[in-house]
mmCIF file of C-alpha atoms in Angstrom:
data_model
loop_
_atom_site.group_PDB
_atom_site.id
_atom_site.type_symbol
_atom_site.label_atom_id
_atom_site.label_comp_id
_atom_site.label_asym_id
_atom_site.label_seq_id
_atom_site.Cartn_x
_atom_site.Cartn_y
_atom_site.Cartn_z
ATOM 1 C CA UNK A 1 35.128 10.088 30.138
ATOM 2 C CA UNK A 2 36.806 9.557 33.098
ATOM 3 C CA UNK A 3 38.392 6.104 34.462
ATOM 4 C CA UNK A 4 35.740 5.775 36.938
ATOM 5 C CA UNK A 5 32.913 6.371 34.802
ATOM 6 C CA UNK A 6 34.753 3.911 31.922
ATOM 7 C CA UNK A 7 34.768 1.003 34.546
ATOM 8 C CA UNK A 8 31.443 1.297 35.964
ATOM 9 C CA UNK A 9 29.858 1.347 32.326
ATOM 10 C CA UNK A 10 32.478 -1.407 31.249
ATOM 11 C CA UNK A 11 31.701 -3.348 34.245
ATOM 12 C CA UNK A 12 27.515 -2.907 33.226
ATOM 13 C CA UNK A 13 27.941 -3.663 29.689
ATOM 14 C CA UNK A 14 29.332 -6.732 30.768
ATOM 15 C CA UNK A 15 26.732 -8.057 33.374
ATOM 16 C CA UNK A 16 24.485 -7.058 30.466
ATOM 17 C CA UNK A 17 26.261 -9.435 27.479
ATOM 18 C CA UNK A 18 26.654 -12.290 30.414
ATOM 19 C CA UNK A 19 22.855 -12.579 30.835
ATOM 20 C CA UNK A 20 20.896 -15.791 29.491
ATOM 21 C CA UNK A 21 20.163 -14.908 25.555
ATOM 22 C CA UNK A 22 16.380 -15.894 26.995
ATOM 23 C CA UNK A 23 16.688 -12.633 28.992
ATOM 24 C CA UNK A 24 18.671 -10.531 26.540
ATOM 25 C CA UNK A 25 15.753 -11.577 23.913
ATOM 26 C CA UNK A 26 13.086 -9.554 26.266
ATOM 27 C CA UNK A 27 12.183 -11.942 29.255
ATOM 28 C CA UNK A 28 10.876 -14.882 29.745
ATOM 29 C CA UNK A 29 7.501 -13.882 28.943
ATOM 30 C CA UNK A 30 6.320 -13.435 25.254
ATOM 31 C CA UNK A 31 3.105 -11.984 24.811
ATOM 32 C CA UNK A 32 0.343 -12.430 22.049
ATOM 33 C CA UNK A 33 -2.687 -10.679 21.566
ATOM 34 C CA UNK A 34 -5.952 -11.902 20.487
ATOM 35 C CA UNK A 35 -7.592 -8.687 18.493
ATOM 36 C CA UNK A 36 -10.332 -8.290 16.547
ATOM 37 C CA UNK A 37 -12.276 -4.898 14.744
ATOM 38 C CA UNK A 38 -14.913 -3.955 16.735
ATOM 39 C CA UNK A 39 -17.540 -4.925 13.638
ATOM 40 C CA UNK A 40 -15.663 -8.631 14.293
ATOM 41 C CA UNK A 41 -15.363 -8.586 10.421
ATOM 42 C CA UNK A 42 -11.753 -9.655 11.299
ATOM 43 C CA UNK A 43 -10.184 -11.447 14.095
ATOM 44 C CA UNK A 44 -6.125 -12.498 14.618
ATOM 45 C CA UNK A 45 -3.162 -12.975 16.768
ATOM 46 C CA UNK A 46 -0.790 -10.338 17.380
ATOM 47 C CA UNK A 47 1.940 -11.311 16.487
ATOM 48 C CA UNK A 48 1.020 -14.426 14.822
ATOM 49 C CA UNK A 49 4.785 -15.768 14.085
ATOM 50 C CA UNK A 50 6.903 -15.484 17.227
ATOM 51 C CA UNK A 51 10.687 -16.844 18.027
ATOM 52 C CA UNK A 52 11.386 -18.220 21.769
ATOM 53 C CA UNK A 53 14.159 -20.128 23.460
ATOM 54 C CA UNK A 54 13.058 -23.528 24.715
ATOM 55 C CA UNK A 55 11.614 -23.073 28.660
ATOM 56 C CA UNK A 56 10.151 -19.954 27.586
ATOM 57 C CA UNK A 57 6.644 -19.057 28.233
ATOM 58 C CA UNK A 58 3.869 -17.686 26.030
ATOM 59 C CA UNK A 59 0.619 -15.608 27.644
ATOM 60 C CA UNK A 60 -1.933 -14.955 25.201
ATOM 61 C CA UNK A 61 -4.238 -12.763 26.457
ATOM 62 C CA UNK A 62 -8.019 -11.802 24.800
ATOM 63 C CA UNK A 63 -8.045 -7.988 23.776
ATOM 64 C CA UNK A 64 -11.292 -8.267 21.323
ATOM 65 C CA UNK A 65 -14.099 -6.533 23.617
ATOM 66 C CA UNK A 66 -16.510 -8.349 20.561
ATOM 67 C CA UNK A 67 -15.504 -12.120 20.700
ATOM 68 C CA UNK A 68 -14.148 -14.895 23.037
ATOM 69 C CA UNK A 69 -11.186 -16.925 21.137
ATOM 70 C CA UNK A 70 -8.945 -20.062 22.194
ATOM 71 C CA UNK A 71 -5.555 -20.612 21.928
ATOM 72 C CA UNK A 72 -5.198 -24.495 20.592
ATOM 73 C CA UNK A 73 -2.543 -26.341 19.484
ATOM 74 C CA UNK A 74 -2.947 -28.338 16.301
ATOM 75 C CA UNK A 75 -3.303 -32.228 17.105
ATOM 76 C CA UNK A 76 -5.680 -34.993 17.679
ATOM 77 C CA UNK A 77 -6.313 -34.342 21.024
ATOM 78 C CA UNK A 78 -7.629 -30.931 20.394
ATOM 79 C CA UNK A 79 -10.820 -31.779 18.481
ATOM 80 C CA UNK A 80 -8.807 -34.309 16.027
ATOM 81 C CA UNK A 81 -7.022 -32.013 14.454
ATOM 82 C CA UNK A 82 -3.730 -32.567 12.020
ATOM 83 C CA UNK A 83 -0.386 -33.014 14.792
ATOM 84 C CA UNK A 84 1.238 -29.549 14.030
ATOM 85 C CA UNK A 85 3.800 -29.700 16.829
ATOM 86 C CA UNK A 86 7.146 -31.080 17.964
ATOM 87 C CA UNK A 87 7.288 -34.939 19.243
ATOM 88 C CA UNK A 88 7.075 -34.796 23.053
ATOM 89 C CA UNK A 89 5.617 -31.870 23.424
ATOM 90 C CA UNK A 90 2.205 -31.574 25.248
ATOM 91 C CA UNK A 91 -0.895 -30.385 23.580
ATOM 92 C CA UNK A 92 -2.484 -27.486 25.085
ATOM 93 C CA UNK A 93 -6.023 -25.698 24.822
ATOM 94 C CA UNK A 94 -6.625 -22.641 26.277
ATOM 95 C CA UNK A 95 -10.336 -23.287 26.465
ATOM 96 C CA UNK A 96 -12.643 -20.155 25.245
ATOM 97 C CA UNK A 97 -11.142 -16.689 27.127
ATOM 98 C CA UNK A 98 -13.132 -13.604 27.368
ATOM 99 C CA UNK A 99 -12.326 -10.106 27.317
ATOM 100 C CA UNK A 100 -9.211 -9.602 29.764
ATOM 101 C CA UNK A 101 -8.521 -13.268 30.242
ATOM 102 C CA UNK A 102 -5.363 -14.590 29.975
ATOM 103 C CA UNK A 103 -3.905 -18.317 29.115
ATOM 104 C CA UNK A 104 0.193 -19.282 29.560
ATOM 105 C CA UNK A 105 1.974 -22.110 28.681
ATOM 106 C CA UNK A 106 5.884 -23.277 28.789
ATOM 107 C CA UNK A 107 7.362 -24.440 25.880
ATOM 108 C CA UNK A 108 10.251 -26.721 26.399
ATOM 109 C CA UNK A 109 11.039 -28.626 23.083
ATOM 110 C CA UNK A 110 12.488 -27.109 20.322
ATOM 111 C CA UNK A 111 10.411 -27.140 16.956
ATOM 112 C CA UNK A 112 7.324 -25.428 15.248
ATOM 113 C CA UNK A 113 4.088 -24.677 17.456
ATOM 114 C CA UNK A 114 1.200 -24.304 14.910
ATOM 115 C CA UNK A 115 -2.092 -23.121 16.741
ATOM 116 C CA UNK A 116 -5.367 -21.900 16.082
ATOM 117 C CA UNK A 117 -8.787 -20.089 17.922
ATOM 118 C CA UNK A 118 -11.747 -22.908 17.709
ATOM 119 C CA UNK A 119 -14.607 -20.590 16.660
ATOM 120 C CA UNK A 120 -12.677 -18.495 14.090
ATOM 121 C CA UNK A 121 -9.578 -21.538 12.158
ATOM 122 C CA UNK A 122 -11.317 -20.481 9.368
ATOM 123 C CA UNK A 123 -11.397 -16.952 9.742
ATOM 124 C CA UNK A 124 -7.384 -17.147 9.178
ATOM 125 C CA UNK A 125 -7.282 -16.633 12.961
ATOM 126 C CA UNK A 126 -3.805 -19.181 13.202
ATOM 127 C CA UNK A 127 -0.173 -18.413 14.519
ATOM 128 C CA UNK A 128 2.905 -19.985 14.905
ATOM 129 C CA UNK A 129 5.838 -20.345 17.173
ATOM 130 C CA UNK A 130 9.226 -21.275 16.695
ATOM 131 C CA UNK A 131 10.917 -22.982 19.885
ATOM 132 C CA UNK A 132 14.433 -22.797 19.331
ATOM 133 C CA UNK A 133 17.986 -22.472 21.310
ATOM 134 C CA UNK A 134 20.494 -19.989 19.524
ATOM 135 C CA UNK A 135 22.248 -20.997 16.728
ATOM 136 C CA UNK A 136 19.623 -24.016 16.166
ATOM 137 C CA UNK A 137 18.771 -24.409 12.538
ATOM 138 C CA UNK A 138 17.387 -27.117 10.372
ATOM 139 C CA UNK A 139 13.831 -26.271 10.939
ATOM 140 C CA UNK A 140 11.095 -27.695 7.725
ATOM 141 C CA UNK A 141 7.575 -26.436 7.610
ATOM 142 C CA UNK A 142 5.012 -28.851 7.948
ATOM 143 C CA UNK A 143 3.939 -30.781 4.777
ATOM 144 C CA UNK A 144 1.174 -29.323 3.184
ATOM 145 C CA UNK A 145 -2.288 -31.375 2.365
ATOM 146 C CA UNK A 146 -3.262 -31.867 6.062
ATOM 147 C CA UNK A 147 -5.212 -28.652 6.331
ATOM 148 C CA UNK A 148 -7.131 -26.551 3.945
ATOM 149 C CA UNK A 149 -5.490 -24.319 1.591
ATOM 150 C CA UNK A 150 -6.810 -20.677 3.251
ATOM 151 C CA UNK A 151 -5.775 -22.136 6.489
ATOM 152 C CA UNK A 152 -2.114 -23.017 5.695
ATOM 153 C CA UNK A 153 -2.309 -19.660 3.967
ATOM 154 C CA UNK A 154 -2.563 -17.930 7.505
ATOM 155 C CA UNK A 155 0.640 -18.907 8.875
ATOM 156 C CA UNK A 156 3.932 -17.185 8.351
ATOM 157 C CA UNK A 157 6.899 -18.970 6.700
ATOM 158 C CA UNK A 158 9.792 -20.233 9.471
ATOM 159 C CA UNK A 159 12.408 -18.890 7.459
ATOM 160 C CA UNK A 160 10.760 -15.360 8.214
ATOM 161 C CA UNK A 161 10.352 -16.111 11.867
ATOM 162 C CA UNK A 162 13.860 -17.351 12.179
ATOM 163 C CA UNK A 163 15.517 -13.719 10.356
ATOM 164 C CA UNK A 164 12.850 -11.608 12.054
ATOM 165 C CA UNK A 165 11.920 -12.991 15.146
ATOM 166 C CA UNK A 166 8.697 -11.781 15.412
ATOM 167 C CA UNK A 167 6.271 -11.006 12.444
ATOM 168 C CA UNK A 168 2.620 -8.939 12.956
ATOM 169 C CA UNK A 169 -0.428 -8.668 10.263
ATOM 170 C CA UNK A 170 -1.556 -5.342 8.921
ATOM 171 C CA UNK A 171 -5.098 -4.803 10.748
#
């Protein structure tokens, strides 16, 4: 290789390794998709256990041609459900999106983001996010006993967010 070529890539590798770890993750941007089989015998997010840096923003976006879903966060202000989510953080509710439609939100504090679709919670139709900054640990599930059993089934374990950073379920 010659010295030229050596320094140029040097010189790239390191703009690359001095970025934001939000950026070196994959942007700022995570998506999840709302699918479902065309019969609508089942319905989930894809991927339904995510890992993002605190500031981040996650765009879930309806891909099910058969069904309109919502992208709530667990707690009382969203129909009085159990408070799944970090103290300080805002509630949101994506309201029902059709086909194509798209909802965003930023999430600033670190913790665990438990959310469901309205029409099919008990369809398994849950997912979670973990909002952490690098190196952050110490993260506990939620106690069980404030939803029903099949539902707390549905989400993934932290500890396999945290090593994996994003987890999918087989269609």
């Amino acid at each position: 290789m010659e010295r030229r070529n050596f320094l140029w890539w040097g010189g790239g590798m390191a703009a690359v390794f001095s970025l934001s770890p939000r950026l070196a993750i994959g942007g700022s941007v995570v998506e999840i998709a709302m699918q479902g089989r065309p019969d609508g015998s089942k319905v989930w997010f894809d991927p339904y256990g995510v890992l993002i840096q605190p500031g981040q923003t996650v765009r879930w976006t309806n891909k099910d041609k058969g069904n309109a879903h919502t992208a709530t966060a667990y707690a009382l202000e969203n129909y009085d459900h159990p408070r799944r989510m970090p103290e300080g953080a805002k509630p949101f509710d994506s309201d029902y999106l059709l086909p194509d439609e798209s909802f965003e939100v930023t999430l600033d504090v670190p913790g665990l983001y438990d959310y469901f679709c309205l029409p099919h919670e008990l369809s398994g139709m849950v997912g979670r996010i973990v909002v952490a900054a690098p190196e952050q640990t110490g993260f506990a599930d939620y106690p069980d006993g404030d939803l029903n059993a099949e539902i707390i089934a549905g989400f993934p374990a932290v500890t396999d967010i945290l090593a994996r950073g994003s987890l999918q379920k087989d269609e």
